[in-house]
PDB file of C-alpha atoms and ligand atoms in Angstrom:
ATOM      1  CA  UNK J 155     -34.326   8.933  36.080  1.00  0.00           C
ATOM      2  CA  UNK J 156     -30.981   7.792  37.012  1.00  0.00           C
ATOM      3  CA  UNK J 157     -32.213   3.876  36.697  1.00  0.00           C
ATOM      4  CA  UNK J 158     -33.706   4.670  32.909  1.00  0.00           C
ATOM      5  CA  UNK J 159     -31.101   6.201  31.659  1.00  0.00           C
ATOM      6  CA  UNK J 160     -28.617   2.838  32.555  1.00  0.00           C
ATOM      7  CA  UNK J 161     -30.977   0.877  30.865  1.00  0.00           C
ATOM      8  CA  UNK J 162     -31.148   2.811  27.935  1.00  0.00           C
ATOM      9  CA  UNK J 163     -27.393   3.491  27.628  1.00  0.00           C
ATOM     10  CA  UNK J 164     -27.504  -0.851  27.772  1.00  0.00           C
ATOM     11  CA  UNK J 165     -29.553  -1.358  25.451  1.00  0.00           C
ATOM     12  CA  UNK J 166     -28.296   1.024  22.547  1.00  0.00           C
ATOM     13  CA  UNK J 167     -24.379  -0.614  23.376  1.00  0.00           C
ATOM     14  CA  UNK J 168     -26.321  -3.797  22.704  1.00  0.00           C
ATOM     15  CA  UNK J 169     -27.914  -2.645  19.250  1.00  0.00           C
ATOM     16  CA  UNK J 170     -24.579  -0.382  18.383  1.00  0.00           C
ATOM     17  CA  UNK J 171     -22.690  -3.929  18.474  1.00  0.00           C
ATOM     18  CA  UNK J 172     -24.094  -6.375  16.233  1.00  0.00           C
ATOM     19  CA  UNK J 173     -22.351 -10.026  16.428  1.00  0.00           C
ATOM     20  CA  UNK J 174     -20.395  -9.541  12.997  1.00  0.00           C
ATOM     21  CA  UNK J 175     -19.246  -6.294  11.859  1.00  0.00           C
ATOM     22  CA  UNK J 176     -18.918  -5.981   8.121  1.00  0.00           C
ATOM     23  CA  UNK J 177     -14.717  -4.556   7.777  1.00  0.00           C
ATOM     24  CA  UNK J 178     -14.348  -1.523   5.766  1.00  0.00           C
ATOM     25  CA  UNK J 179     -12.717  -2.544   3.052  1.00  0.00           C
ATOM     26  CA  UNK J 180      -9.448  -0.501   1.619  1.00  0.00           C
ATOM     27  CA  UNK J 181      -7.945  -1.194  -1.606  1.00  0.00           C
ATOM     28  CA  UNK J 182      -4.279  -0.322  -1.970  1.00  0.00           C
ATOM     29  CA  UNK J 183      -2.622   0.237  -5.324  1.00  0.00           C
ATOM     30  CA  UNK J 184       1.527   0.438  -5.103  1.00  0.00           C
ATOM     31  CA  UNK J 185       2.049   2.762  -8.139  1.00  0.00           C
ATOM     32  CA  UNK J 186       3.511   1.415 -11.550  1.00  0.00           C
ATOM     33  CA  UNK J 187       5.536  -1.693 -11.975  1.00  0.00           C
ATOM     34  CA  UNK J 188       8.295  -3.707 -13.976  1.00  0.00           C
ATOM     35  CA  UNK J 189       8.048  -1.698 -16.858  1.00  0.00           C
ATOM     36  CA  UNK J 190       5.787   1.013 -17.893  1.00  0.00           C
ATOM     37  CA  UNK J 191       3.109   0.545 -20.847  1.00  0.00           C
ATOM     38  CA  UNK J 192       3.408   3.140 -23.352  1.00  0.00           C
ATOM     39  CA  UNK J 193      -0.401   2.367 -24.871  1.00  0.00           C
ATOM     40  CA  UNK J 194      -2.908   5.143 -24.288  1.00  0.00           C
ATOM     41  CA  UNK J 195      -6.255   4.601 -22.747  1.00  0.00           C
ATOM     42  CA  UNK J 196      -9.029   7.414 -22.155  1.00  0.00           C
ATOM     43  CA  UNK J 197      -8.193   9.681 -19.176  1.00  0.00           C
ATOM     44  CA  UNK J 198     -12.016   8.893 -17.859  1.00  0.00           C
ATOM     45  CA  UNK J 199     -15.153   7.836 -19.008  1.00  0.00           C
ATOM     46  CA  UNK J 200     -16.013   9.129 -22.537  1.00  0.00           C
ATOM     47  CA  UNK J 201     -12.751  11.465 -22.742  1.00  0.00           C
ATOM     48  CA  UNK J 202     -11.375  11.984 -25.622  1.00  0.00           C
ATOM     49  CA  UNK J 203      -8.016  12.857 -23.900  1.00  0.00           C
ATOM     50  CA  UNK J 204      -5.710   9.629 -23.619  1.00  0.00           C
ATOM     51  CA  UNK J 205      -2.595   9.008 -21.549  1.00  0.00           C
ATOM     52  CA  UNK J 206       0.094   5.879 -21.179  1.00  0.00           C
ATOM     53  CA  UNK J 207      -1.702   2.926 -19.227  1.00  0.00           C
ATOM     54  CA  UNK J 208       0.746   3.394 -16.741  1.00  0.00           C
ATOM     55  CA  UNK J 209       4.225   5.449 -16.900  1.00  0.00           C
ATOM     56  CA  UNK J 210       7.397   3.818 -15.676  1.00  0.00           C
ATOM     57  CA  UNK J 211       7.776   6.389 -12.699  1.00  0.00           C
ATOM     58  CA  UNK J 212      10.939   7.835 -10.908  1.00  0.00           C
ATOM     59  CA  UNK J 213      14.020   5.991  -9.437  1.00  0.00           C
ATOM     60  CA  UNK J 214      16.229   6.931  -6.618  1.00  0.00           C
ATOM     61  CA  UNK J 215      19.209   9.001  -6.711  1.00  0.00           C
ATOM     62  CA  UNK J 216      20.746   8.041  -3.879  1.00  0.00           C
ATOM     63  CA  UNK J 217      19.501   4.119  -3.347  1.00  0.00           C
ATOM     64  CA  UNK J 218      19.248   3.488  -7.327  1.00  0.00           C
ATOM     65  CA  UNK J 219      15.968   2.181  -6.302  1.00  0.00           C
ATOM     66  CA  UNK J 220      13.097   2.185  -8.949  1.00  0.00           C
ATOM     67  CA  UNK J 221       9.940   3.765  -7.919  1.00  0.00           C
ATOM     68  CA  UNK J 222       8.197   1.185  -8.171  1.00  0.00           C
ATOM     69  CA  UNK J 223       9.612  -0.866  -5.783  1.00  0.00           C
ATOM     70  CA  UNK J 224       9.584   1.375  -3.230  1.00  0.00           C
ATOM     71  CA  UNK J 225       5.759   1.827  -3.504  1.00  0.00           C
ATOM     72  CA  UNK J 226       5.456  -1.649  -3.469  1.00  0.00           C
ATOM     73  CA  UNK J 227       7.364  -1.842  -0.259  1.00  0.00           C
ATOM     74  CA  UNK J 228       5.459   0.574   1.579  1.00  0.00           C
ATOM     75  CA  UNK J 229       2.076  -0.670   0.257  1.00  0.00           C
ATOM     76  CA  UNK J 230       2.851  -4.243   1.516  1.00  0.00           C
ATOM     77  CA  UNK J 231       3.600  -2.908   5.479  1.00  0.00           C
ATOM     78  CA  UNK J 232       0.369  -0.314   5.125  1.00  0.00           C
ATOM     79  CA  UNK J 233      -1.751  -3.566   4.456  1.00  0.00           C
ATOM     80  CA  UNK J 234      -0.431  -5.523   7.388  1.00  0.00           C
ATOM     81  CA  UNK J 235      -0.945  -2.358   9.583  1.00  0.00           C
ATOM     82  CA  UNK J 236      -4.848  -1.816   8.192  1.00  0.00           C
ATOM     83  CA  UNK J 237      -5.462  -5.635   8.822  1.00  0.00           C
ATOM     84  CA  UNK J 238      -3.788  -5.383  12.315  1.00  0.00           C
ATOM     85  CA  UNK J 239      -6.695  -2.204  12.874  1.00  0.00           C
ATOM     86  CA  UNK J 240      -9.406  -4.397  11.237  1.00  0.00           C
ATOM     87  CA  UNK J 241      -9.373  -3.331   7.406  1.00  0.00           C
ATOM     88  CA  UNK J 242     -10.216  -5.456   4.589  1.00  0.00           C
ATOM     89  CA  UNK J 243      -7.214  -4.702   2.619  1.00  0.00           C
ATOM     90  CA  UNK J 244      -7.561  -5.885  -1.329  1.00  0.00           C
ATOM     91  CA  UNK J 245      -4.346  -5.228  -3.167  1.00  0.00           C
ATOM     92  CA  UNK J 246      -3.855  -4.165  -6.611  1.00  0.00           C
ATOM     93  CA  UNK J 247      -0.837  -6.125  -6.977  1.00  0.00           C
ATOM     94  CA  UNK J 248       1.855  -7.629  -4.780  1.00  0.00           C
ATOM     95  CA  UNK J 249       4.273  -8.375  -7.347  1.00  0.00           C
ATOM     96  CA  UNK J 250       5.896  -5.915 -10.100  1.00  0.00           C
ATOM     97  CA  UNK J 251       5.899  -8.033 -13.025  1.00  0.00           C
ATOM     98  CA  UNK J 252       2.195  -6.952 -14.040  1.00  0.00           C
ATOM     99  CA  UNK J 253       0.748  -5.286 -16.284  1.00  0.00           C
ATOM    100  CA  UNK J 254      -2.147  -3.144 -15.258  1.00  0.00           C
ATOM    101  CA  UNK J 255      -3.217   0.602 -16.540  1.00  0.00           C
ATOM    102  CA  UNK J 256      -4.373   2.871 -14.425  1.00  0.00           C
ATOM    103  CA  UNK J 257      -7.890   2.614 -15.243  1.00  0.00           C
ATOM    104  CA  UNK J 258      -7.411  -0.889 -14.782  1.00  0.00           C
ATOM    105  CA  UNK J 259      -6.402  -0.439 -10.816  1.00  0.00           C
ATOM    106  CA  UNK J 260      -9.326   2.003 -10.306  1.00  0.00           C
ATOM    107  CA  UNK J 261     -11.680  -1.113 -11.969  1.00  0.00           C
ATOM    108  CA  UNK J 262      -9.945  -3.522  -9.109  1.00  0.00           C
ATOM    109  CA  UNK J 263     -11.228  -0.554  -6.925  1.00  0.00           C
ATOM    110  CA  UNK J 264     -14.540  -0.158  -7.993  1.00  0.00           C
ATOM    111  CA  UNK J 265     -15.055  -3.968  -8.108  1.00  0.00           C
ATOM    112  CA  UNK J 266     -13.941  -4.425  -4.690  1.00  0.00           C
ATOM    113  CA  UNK J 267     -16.512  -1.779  -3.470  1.00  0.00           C
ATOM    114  CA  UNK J 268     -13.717  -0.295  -1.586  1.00  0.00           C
ATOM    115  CA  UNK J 269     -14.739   2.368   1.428  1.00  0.00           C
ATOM    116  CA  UNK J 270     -11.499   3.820   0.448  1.00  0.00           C
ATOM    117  CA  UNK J 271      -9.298   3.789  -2.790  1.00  0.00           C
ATOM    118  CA  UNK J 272      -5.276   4.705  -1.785  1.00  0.00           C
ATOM    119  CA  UNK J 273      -2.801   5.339  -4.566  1.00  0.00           C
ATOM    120  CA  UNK J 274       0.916   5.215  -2.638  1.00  0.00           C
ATOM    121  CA  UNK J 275       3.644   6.909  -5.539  1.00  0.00           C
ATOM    122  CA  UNK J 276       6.888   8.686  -4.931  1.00  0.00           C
ATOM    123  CA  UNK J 277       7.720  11.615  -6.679  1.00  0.00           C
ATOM    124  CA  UNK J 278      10.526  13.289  -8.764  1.00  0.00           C
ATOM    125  CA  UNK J 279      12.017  16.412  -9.894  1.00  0.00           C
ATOM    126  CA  UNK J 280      14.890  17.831 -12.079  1.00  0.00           C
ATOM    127  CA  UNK J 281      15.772  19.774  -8.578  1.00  0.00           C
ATOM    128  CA  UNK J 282      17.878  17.471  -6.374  1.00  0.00           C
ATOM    129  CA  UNK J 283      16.891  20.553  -3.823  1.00  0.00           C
ATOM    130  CA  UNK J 284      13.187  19.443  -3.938  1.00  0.00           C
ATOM    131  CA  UNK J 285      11.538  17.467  -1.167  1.00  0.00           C
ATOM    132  CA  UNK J 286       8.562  16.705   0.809  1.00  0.00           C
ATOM    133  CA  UNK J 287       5.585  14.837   0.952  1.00  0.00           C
ATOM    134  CA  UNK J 288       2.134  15.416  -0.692  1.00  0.00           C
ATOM    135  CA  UNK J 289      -1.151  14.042  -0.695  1.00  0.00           C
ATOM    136  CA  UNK J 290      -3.709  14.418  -3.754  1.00  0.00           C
ATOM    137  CA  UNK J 291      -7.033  14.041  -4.482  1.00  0.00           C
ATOM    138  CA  UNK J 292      -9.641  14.633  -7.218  1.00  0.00           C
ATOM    139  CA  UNK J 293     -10.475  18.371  -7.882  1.00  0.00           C
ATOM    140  CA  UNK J 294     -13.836  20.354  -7.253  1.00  0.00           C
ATOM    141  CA  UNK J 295     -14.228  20.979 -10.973  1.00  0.00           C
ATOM    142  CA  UNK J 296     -13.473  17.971 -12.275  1.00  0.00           C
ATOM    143  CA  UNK J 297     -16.685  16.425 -14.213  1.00  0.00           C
ATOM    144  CA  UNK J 298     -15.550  12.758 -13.691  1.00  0.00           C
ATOM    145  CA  UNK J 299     -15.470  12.423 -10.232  1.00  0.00           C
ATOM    146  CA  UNK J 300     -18.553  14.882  -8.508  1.00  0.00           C
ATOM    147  CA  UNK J 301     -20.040  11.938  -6.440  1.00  0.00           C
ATOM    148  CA  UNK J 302     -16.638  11.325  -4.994  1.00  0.00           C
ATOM    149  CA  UNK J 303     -14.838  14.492  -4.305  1.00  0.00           C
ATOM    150  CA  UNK J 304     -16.117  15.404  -0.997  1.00  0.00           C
ATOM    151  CA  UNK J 305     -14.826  12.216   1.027  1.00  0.00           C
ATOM    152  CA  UNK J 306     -11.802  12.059  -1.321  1.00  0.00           C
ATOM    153  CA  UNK J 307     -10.692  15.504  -0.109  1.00  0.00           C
ATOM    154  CA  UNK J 308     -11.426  14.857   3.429  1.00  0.00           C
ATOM    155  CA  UNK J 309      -9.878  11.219   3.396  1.00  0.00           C
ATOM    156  CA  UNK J 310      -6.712  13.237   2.050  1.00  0.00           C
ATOM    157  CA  UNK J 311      -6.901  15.858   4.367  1.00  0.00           C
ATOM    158  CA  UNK J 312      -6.810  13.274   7.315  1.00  0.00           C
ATOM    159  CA  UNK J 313      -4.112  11.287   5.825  1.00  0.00           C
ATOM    160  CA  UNK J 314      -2.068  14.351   5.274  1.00  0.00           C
ATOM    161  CA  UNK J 315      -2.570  15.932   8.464  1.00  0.00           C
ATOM    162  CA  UNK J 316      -1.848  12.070  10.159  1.00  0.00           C
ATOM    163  CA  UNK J 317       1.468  11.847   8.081  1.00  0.00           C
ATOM    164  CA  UNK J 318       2.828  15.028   9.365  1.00  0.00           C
ATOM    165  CA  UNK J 319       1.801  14.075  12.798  1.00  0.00           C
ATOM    166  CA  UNK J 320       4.001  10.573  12.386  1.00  0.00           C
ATOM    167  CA  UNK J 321       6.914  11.615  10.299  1.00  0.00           C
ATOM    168  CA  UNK J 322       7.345  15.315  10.926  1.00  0.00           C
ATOM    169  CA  UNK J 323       8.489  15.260   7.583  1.00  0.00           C
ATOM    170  CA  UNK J 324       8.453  18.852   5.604  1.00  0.00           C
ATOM    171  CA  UNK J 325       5.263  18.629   3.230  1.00  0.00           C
ATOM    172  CA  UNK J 326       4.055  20.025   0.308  1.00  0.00           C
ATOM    173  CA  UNK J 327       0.170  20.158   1.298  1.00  0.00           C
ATOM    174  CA  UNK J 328      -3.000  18.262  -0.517  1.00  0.00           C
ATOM    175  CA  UNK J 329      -3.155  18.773  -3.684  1.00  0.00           C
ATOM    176  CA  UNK J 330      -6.404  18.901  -6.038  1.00  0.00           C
ATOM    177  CA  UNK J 331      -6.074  16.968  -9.406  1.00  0.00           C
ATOM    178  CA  UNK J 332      -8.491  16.612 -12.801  1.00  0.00           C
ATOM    179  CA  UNK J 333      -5.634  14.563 -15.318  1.00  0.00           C
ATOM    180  CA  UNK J 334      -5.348  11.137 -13.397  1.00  0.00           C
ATOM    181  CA  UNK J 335      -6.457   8.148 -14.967  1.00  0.00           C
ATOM    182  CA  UNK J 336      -6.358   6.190 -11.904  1.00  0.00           C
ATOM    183  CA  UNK J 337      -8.885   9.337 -10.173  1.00  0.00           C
ATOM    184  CA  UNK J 338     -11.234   9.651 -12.936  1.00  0.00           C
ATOM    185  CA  UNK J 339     -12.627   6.225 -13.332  1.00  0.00           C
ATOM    186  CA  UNK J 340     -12.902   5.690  -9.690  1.00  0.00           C
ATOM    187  CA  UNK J 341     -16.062   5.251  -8.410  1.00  0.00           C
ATOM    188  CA  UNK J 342     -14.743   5.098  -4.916  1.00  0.00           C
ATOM    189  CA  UNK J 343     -13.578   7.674  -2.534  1.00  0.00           C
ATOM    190  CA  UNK J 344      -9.503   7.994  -3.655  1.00  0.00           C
ATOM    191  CA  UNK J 345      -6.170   9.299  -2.380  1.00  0.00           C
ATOM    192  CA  UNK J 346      -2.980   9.225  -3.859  1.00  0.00           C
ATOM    193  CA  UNK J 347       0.222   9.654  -1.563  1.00  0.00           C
ATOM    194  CA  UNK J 348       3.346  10.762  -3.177  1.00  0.00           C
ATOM    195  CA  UNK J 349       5.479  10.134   0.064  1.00  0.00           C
ATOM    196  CA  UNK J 350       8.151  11.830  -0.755  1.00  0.00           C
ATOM    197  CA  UNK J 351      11.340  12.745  -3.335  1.00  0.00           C
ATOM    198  CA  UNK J 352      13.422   9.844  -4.525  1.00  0.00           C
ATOM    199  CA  UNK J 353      15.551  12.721  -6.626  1.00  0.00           C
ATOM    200  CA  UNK J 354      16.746  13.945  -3.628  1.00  0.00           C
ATOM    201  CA  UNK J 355      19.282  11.954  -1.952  1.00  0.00           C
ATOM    202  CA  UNK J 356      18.712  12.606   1.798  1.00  0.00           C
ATOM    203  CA  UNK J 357      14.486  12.016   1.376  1.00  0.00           C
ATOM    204  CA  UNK J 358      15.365   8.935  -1.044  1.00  0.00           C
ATOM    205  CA  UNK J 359      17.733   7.448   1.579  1.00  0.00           C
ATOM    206  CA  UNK J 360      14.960   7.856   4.115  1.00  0.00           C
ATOM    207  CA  UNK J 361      11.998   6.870   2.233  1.00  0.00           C
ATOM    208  CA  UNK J 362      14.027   3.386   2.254  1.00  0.00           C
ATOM    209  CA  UNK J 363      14.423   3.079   5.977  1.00  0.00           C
ATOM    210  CA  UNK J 364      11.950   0.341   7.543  1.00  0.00           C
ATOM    211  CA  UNK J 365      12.127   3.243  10.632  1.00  0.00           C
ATOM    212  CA  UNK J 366      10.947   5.750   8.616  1.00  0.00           C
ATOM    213  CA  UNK J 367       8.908   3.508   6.107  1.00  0.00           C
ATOM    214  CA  UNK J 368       6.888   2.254   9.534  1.00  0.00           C
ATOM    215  CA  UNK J 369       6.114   6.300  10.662  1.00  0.00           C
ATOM    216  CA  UNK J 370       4.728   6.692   7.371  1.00  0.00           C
ATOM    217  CA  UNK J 371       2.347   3.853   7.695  1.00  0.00           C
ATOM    218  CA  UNK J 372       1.501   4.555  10.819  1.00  0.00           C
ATOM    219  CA  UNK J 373       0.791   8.265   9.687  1.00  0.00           C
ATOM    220  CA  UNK J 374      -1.495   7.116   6.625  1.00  0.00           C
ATOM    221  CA  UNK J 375      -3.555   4.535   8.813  1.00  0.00           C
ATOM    222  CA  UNK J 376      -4.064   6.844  11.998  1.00  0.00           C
ATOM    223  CA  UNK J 377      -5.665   9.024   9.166  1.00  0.00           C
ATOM    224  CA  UNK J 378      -8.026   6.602   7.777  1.00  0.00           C
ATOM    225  CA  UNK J 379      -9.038   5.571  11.456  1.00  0.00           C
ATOM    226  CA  UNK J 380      -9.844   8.972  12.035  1.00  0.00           C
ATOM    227  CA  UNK J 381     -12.033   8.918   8.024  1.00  0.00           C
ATOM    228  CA  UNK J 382     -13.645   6.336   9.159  1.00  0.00           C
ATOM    229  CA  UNK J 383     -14.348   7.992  12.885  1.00  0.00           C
ATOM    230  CA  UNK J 384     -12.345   5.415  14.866  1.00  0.00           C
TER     231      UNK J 384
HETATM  232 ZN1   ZN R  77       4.530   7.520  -9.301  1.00  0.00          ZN
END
């Protein structure tokens, strides 16, 4: 009994392993850029609802830092960390002087096949008082994204509960949406990150730290190891 069950337990490690093993691939889309476009595009397919192609996003208070480039920042060191673990990482840019709407990064999303779609933002309110991260993801009722909003929530979820784990930051929980562009023409599993408050100075000062900017990666890709059952 003892010698059958060795063999088998060799022979499945041998079939569980194939030579090459296809990467999952993650597609990573640092919110916004230079300057916002103002032109309005369909909120999802068939809508008759439109919003800006992409909004120019919040700034700083403390570090006079535009949204923008803060994303950008963080995106960059999450794809070095997901290619360190063994991600394909496709980008939806790497510069800021781009123009691309939101529909427009879900289509790099959807072409790349991506396993997982991650939206990294900032966020801002008229309350200087107002801080914490949040994590959100399509909601239940939404008509545009049924096939996706079971391993969207749960790919939030992990990420969320990863990034609190990391940073120890306060948080503001995961958070269902149905009036994203960039969520309701995905066709791939998607997450959007809003890592913390740039209007209030002590989360803005942090959010630029590489200390702090490194436990937040670390957070977000100990989640999608765990998605992905790693
Ligand atoms: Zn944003």
């Amino acid at each position: 009994m003892l010698t059958l069950l060795g063999i088998f337990v060799i022979a499945s490690t041998a079939i569980a392993q194939p030579a090459a093993v296809k990467p999952y691939v993650i597609c990573i889309d640092p919110g916004h850029q230079l300057k916002g476009n103002n032109q309005l595009e369909p909120i999802g397919p068939g809508a008759t609802v439109k919003k800006p192609k992409v909004s120019s996003g919040t700034s700083g208070v403390a570090t006079k830092k535009p949204e923008y480039v803060l994303n950008l920042e963080i995106s960059l060191k999450l794809r070095t960390e997901l290619e360190k673990r063994g991600y394909k990482v496709v980008m939806t840019r790497t510069t800021h002087n781009v123009d691309i709407s939101n529909k427009q990064r879900s289509d790099i999303a959807n072409r790349a096949k991506a396993d997982l779609f991650i939206r990294i933002h900032a966020d801002g309110d008229s309350s200087p008082k107002t801080a914490g991260f949040s994590v959100l993801y399509p909601s239940q009722s939404n008509k545009y994204t049924k096939t996706i909003y079971a391993k969207s929530k749960k790919a939030s979820e992990l990420i969320y509960q990863g990034m609190k784990n990391a940073t120890g930051a306060k948080s503001r929980g995961v958070v269902p949406r149905a009036d994203l562009t960039g969520f309701n023409w995905s066709n791939v599993p998607v997450t959007l990150i809003e890592a913390g408050f740039m209007t209030n100075p002590a989360e803005d000062r942090k959010l630029s730290q590489a200390s702090y900017q490194a436990l937040l990666v670390k957070g977000i890709s100990d989640g999608v190891d765990r998605y992905f059952g790693k």
